[in-house]
Coordinates of C-alpha atoms in Angstrom, one line a residue:
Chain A
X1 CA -83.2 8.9 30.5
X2 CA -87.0 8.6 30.9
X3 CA -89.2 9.2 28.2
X4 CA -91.1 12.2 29.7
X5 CA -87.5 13.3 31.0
X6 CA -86.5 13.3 27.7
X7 CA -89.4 15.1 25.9
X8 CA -89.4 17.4 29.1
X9 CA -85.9 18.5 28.0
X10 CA -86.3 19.0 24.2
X11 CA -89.4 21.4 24.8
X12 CA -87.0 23.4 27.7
X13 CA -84.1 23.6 25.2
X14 CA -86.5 24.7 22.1
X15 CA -88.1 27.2 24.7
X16 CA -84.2 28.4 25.4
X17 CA -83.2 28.3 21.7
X18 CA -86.3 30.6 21.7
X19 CA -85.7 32.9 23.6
X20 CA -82.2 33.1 22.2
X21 CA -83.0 34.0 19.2
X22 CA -85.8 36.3 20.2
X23 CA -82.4 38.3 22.1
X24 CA -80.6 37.9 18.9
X25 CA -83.0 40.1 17.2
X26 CA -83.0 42.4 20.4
X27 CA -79.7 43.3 20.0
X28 CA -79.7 43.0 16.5
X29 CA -81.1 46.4 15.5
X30 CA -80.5 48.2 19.2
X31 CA -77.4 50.5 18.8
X32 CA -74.6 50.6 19.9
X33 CA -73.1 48.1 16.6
X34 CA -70.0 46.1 16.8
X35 CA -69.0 47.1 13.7
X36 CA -65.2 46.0 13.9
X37 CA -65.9 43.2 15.5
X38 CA -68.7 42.3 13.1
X39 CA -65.7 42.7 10.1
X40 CA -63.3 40.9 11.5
X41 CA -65.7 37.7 12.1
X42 CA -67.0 38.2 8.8
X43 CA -63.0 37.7 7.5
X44 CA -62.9 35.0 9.9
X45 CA -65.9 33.2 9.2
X46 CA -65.5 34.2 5.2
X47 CA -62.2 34.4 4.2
X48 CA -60.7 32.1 6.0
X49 CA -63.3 29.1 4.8
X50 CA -62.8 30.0 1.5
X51 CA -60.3 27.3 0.6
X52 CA -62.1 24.9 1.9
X53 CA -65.1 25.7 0.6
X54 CA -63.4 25.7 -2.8
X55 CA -61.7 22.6 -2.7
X56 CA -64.7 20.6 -1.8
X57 CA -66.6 22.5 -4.5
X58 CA -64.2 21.7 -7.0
X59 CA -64.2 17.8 -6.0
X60 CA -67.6 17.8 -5.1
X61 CA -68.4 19.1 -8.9
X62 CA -65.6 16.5 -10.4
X63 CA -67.0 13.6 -9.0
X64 CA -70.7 14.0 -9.8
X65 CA -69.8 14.3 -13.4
X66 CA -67.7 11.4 -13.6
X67 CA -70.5 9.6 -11.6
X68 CA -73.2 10.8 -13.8
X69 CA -71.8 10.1 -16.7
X70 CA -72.0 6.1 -17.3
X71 CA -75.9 6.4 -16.5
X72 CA -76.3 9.5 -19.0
X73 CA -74.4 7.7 -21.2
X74 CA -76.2 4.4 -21.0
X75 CA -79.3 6.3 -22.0
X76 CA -78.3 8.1 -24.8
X77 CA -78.2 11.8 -23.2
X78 CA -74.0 12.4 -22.6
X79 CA -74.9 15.8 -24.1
X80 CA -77.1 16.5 -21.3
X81 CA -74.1 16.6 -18.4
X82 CA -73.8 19.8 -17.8
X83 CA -77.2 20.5 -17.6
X84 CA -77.7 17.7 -15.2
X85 CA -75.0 18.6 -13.2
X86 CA -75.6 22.4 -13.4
X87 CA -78.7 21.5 -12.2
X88 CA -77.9 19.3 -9.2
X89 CA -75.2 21.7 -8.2
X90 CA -77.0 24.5 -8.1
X91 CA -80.2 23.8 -6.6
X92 CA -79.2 21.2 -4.1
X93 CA -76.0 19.8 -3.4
X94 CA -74.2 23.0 -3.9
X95 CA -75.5 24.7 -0.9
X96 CA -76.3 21.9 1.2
X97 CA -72.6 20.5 1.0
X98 CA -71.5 23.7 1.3
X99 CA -74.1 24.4 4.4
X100 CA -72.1 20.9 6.1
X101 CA -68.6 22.0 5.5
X102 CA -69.4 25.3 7.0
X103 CA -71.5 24.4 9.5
X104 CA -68.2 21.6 10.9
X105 CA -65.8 24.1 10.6
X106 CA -67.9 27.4 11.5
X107 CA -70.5 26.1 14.6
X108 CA -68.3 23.8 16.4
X109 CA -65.1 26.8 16.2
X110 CA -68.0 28.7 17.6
X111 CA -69.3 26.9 20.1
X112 CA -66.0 25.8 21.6
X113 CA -64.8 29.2 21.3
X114 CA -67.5 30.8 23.2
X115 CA -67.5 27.7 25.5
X116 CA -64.0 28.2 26.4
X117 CA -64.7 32.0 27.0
X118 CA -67.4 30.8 29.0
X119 CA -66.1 28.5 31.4
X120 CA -62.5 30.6 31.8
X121 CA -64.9 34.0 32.8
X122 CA -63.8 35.7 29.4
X123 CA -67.4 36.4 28.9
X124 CA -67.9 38.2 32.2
X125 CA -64.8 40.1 32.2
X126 CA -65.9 41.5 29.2
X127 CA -69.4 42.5 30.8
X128 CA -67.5 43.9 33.6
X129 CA -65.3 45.4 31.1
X130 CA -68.7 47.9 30.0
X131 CA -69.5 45.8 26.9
X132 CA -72.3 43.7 26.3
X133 CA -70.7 40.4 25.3
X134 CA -74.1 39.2 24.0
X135 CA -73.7 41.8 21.0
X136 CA -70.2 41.9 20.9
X137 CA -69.4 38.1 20.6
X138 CA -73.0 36.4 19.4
X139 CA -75.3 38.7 17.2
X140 CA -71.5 39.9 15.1
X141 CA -70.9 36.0 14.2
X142 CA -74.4 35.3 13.9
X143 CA -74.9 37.9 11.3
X144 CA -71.5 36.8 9.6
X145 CA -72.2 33.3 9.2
X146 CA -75.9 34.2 7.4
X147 CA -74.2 37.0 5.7
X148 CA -70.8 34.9 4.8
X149 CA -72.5 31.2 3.8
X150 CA -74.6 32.9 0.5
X151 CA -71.3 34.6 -0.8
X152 CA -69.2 31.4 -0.2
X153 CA -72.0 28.8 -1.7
X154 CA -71.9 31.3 -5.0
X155 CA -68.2 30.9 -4.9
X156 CA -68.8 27.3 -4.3
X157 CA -70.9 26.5 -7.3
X158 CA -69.0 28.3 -9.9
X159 CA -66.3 26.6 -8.8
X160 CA -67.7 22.8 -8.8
X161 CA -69.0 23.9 -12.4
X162 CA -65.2 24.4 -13.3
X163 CA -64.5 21.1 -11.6
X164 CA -67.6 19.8 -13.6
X165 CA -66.4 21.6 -16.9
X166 CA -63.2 19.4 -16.0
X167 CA -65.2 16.0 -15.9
X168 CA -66.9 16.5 -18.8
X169 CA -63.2 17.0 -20.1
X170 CA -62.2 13.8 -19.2
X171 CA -63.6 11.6 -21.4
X172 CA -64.3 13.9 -24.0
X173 CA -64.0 17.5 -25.4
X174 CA -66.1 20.1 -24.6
X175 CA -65.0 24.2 -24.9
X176 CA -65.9 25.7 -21.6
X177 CA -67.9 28.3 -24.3
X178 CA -70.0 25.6 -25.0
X179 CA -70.1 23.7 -21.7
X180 CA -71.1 27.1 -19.6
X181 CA -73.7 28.2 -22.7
X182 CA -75.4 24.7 -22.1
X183 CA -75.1 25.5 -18.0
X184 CA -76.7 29.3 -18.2
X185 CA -79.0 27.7 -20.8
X186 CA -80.6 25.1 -18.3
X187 CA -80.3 27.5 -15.3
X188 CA -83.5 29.8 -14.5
X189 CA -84.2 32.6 -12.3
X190 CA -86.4 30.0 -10.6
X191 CA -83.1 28.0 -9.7
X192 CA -80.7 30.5 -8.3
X193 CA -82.9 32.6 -6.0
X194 CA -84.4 30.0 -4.0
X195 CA -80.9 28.1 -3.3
X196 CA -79.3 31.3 -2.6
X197 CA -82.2 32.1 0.0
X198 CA -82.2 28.9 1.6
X199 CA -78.2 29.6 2.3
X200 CA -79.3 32.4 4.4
X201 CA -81.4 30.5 6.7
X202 CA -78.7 27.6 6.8
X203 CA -76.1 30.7 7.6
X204 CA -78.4 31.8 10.7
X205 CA -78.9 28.3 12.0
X206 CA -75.2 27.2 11.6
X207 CA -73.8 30.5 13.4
X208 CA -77.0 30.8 16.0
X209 CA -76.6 27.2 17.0
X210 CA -72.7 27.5 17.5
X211 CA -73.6 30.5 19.6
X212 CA -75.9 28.8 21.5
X213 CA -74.2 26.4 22.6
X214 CA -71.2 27.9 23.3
X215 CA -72.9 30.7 25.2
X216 CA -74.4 28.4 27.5
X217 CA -71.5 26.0 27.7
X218 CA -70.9 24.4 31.5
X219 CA -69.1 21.9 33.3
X220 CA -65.6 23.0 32.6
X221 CA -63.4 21.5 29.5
X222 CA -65.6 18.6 29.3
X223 CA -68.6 21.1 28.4
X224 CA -66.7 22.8 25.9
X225 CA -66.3 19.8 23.7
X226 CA -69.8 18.8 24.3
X227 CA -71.0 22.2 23.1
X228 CA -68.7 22.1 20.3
X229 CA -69.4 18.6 19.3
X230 CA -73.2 19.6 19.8
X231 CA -73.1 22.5 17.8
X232 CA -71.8 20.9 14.8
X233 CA -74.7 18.0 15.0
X234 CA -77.7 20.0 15.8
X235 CA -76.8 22.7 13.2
X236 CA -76.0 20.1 10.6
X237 CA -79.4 18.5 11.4
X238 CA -81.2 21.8 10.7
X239 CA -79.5 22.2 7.4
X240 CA -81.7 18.9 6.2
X241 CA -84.7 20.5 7.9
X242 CA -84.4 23.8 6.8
X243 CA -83.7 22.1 3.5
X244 CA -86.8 19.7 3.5
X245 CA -88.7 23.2 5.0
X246 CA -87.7 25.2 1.6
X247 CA -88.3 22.7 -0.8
X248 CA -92.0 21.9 0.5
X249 CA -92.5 25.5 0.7
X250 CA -91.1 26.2 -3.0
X251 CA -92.9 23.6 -4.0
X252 CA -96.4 25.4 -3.0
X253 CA -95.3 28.4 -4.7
X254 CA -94.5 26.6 -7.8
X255 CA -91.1 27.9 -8.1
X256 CA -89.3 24.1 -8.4
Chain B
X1 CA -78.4 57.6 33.5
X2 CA -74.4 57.1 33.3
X3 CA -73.7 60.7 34.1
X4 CA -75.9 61.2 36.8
X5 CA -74.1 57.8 38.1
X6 CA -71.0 59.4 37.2
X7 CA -71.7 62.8 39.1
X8 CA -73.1 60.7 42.2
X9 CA -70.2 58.6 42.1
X10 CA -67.6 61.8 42.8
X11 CA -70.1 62.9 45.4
X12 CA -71.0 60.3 47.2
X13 CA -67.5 58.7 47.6
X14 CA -66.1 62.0 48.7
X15 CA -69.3 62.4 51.7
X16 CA -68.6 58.7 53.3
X17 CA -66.2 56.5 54.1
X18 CA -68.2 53.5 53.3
X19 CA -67.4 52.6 49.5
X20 CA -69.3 49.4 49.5
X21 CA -72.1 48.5 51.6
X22 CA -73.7 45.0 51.7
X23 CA -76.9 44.9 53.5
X24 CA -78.8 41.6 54.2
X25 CA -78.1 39.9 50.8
X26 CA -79.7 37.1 49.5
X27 CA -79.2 35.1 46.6
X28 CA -80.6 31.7 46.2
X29 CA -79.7 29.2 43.5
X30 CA -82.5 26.3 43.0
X31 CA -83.7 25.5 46.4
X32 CA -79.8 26.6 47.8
X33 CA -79.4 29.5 50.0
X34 CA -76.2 30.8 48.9
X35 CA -76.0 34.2 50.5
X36 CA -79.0 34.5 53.2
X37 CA -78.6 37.9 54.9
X38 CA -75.1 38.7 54.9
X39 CA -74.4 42.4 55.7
X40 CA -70.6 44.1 55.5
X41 CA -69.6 47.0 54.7
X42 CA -65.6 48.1 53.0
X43 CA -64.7 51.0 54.3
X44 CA -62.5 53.1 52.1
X45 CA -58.3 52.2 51.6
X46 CA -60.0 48.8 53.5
X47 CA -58.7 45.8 52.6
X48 CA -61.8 43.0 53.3
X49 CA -61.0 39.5 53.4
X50 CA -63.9 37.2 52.9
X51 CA -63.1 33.7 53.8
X52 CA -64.9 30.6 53.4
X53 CA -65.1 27.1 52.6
X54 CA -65.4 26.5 49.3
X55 CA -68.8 26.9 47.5
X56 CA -69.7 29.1 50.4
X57 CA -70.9 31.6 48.1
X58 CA -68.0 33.8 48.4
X59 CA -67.7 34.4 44.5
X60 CA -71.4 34.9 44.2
X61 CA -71.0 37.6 46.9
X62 CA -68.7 39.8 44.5
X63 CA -70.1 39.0 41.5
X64 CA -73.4 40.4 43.3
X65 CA -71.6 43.4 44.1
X66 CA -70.1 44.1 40.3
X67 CA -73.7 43.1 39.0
X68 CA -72.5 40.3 37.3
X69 CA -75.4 38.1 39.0
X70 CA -78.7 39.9 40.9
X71 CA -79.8 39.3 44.4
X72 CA -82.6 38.0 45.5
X73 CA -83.0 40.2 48.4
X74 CA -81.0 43.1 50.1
X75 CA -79.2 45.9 48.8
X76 CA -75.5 46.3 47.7
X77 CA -75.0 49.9 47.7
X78 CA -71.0 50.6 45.5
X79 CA -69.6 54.0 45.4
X80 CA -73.3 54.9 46.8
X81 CA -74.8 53.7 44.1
X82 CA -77.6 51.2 44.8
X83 CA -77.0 48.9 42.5
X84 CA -79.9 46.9 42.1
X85 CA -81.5 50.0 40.5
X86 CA -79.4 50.7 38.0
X87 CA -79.5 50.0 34.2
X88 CA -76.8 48.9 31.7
X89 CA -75.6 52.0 31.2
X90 CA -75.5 53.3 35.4
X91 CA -73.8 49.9 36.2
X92 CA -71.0 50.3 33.8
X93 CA -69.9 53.8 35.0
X94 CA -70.1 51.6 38.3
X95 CA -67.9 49.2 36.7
X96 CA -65.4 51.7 35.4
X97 CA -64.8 52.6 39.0
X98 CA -64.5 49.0 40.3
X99 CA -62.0 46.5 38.8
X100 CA -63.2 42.6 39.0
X101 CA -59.7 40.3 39.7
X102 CA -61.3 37.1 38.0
X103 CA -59.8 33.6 39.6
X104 CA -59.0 32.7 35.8
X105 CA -57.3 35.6 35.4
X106 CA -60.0 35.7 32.2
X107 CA -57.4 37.6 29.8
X108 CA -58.8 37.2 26.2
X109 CA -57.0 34.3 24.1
X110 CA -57.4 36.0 20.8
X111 CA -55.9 39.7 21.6
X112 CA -52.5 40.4 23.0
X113 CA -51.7 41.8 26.3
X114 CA -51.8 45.1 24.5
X115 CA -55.5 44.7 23.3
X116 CA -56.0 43.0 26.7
X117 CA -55.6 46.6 28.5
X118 CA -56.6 48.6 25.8
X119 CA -60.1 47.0 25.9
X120 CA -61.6 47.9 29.2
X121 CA -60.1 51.5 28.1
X122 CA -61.4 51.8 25.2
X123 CA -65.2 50.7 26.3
X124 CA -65.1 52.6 29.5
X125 CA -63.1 55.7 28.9
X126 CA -63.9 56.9 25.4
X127 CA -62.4 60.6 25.7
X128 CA -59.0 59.0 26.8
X129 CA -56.8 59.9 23.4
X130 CA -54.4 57.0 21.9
X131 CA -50.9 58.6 23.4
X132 CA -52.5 58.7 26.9
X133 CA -53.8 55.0 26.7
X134 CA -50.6 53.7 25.7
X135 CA -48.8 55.9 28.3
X136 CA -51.7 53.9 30.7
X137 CA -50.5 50.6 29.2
X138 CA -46.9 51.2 29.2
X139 CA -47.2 52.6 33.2
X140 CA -49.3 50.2 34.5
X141 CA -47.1 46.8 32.9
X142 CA -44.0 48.6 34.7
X143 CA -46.4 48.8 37.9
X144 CA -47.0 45.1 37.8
X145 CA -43.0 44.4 36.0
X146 CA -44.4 43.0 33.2
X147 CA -43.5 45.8 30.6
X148 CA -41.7 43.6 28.3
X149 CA -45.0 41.4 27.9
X150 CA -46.6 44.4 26.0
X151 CA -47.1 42.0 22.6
X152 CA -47.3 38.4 23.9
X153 CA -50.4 36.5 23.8
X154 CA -51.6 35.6 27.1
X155 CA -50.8 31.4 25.9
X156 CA -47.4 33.0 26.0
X157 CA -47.1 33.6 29.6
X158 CA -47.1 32.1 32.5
X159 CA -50.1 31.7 35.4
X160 CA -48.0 33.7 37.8
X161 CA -47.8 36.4 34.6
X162 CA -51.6 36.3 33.3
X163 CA -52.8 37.1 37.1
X164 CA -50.1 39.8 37.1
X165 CA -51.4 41.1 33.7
X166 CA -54.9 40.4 34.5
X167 CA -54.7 42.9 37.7
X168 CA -52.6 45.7 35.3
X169 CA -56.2 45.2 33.5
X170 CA -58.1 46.6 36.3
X171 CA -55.7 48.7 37.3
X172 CA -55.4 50.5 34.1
X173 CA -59.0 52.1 34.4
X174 CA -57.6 53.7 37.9
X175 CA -60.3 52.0 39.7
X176 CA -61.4 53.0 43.9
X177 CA -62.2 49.3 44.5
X178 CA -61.2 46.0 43.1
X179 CA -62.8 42.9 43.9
X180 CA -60.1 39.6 44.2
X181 CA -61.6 36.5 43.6
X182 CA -59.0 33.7 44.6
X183 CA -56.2 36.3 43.7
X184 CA -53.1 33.3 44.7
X185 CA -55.2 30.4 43.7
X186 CA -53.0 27.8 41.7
X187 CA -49.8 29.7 42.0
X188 CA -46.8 27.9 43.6
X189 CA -45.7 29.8 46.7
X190 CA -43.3 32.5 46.2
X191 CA -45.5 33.8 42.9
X192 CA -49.0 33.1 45.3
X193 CA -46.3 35.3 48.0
X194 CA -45.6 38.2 44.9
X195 CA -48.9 38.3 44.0
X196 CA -49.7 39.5 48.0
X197 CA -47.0 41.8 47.8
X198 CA -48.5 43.0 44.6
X199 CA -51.5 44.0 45.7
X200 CA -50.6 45.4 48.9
X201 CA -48.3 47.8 46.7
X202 CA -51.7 48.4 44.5
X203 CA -53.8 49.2 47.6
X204 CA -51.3 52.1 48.4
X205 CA -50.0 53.4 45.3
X206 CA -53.6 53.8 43.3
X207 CA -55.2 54.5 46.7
X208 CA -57.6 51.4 46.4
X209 CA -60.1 49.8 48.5
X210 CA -60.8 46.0 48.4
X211 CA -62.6 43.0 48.8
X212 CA -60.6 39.8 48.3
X213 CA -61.5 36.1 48.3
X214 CA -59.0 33.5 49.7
X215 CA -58.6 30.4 51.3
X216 CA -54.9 31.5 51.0
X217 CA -54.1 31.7 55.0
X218 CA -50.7 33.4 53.6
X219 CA -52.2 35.8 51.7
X220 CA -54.8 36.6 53.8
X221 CA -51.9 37.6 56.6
X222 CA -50.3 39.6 54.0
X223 CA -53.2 41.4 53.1
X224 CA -56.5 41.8 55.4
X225 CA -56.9 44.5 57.2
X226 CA -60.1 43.0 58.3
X227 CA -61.3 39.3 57.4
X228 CA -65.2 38.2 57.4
X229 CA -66.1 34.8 57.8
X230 CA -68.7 33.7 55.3
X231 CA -70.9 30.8 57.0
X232 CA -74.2 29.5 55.7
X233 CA -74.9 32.4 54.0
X234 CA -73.9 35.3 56.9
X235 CA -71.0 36.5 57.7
X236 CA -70.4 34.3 60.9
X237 CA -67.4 36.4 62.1
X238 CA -65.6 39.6 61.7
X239 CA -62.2 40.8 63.0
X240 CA -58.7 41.6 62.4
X241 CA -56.5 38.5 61.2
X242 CA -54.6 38.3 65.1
X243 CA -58.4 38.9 66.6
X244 CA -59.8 35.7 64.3
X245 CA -56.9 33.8 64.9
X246 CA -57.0 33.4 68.6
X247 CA -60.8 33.0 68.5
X248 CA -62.1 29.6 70.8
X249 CA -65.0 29.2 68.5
X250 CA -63.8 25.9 66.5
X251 CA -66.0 26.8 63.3
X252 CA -63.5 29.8 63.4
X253 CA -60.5 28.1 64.2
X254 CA -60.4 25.3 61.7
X255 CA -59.4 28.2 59.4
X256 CA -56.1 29.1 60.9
X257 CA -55.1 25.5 61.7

């Protein structure tokens, strides 16, 4: 593809994603609300990625202690883990590896769900049917997946803090008294509310993006694996963006 | 606006005996004249056989008349409603009057063939109670002899099956039209031949008008009443299936070879 092609396309697919969203937030607050549907994808999108979400936490918290640990070690500061890895989980890899988990299991079940319902004429039938399929199928799992991705990345620190409690355990002895005094000792305010917030805009991204793509899936079967395999790359690249995005901009208001 | 559409529904269908007019429609896709004037009208307990080649446009003709995509020029007047005017709320009491036979059959993966029928039900007829809907349900799967399906998921059952369930799901809002798109597409021929039978069984128990696309020439037999050729946009040609049949005119013909 040309260049000018190229940059020709990006701008018409920004201007798209756009006006997508702009709709989202049309529908968004204009009755009437899908209210079942909206609690059933918020099981689906929740519940359902909770044990995955936990196992990776777990792990994920295991294995930065037991990586950590030689280099504390070497300087003198072992007593310093769980701090460090408090730290680390929760301002940073905590909800970004959560964001990435979620966002390959979450976008691309999204987008080649919606695909599929695309190019088999679910999606009409169910305009047809007297419901607007754009509220019914895309602003419900939108608002799931930025309500849903805060709630599991809390879920998912505590628990990589009980893998990290673990580590720590290992090669040593530490009561979990002791380790989680040091852990809410090093945590701040300051910390939390930041990663927390940044989980929301990862949550809209992840779930917009898998309903963007999905909703505007063509070309049969080979378009719904494009959209699904699209959705789970674009959204997973926003989650470093949105990441760098928050860290400049709590940065300048001198909450890191 | 739904009432009012609701009220001029029961009216209007009752005054005429045209129950969907078509009137110099045009809807052009990129630089592609899809539909470029084509005027028909179904008259009522009409069954209307478009025929085409394919990507003739004779999808984007119904799916112009259910709303599903607008014109570019023209007026589709439904139930003598003029559709073009009409906002969400006036198209779907439209909508609850005219079923849509999609060519995928377009049954939803994740609900059963329950949920299937209860859904248009439930979003269109909100005063029907729960006993009456199932009583809908349970009549309209005998009507298509599919009762036994009630709690399979549509994976579960075969093409032949989903199209059968797929037409209980526009018959279950008791519509005055449905629109076929490809209705025997796919199916072998003895289901593509039940499927015929089917509807011509729909048209006169539920008193139904129709407009059906087909490149089917054994459905088409089975079921027009009156077949309109769809060519370059216009309808080229309009007759009974015996009139069309012995037609000289080899842009006709090539049909019924």
């Amino acid at each position: 593809m040309k260049l000018n092609a190229y940059v020709a396309d990006l701008f018409g697919e920004t201007g798209a994603i756009s006006r997508f969203i702009a709709r989202y937030f049309g529908e968004l607050f204009r009755p009437k609300y899908e209210v079942r549907q909206f609690i059933r994808q918020c099981y689906i999108i929740g519940v359902l990625s909770l044990p995955l979400i936990a196992v990776t936490g777990f792990i994920m918290g295991l294995v930065l202690t037991m990586q950590l640990r030689p280099s504390l070690l070497s300087y003198g500061v072992e007593a310093q883990l769980p701090v460090m890895v408090s730290l680390a989980i929760v301002r940073e890899i905590g909800p970004v590896i959560t964001a990435l988990i979620f966002a390959g299991k979450i976008s691309s079940g999204i987008g080649a769900e919606l695909g599929s319902m695309k190019v088999t004429e679910q999606i009409d039938a169910m305009e047809v049917s007297g419901t607007n399929p754009f509220k019914y199928l895309v602003v419900t799992r939108v608002l799931a997946t930025t309500m849903m991705l805060p709630i599991l990345t809390i879920l998912s620190d505590t628990i990589a803090l009980y893998g990290s409690y673990l580590g720590v355990n290992i090669k040593g002895h530490t009561s979990i008294t002791l380790y989680f005094f040091q852990v809410f000792h090093a945590l701040e305010f300051s910390d939390v509310l930041p990663a927390v917030l940044k989980t929301v805009f990862f949550g809209f991204a992840i779930g917009l993006i898998g309903c963007y793509k999905g909703y505007n899936s063509s070309k049969g079967t080979e378009g719904v694996g494009r959209s699904a395999n699209a959705a789970v790359v674009v959204s997973s690249l926003l989650v470093f963006i949105i990441d760098l995005l928050t860290v400049q901009i709590t940065d300048l208001l001198g909450l890191n | 606006m739904a009432a009012d559409v609701e009220d001029n529904i029961k009216q209007g269908t009752k005054k005429g005996d045209v129950v969907i007019s078509i009137d110099h429609v045009t809807k052009t896709f990129g630089k592609r004249n899809v539909l470029d004037g084509f005027t028909i009208d179904l008259q009522r307990g009409e069954s209307l056989v478009v025929l085409g080649r394919s990507g003739s446009g004779k999808s984007v003709l119904i799916k112009c008349v259910i709303g599903l995509y607008k014109t570019d020029g023209g007026t589709i007047k439904v139930l003598g409603q003029d559709i073009e005017n009409l906002d969400h709320d006036g198209l779907d009491a439209i909508r609850a009057n005219v079923g849509f036979l999609f060519q995928s059959n377009a049954l939803y993966d994740s609900m059963t063939v329950r949920e299937n029928l209860e859904f248009p039900m439930r979003r269109h007829l909100k005063t029907v109670s729960v006993a009456e809907a199932e009583k809908r349900i349970v009549d309209t799967l005998a009507h298509v002899g599919l009762a036994h399906t009630i709690d399979m998921m549509p994976s579960e059952l075969s093409g032949g099956m989903q199209k059968r369930i797929a037409l209980a799901r526009t018959l279950v809002l008791n519509p005055e039209v449905i629109l076929y798109d490809e209705p025997t597409t796919g199916l072998d021929p003895v289901t593509a031949r039940e499927i015929s039978t089917l509807m011509n069984d729909t048209q006169r128990l539920y008193n139904t008008s129709s407009i059906i696309i087909s490149h089917d020439m054994k459905c088409v037999e089975k079921t027009a009443d009156r077949i309109a050729i769809l060519m370059d946009g216009k309808c080229y040609a309009i007759g009974t299936f015996d009139q069309l049949r012995q037609s000289k005119d080899e842009k006709i013909s090539q049909f019924f070879e």
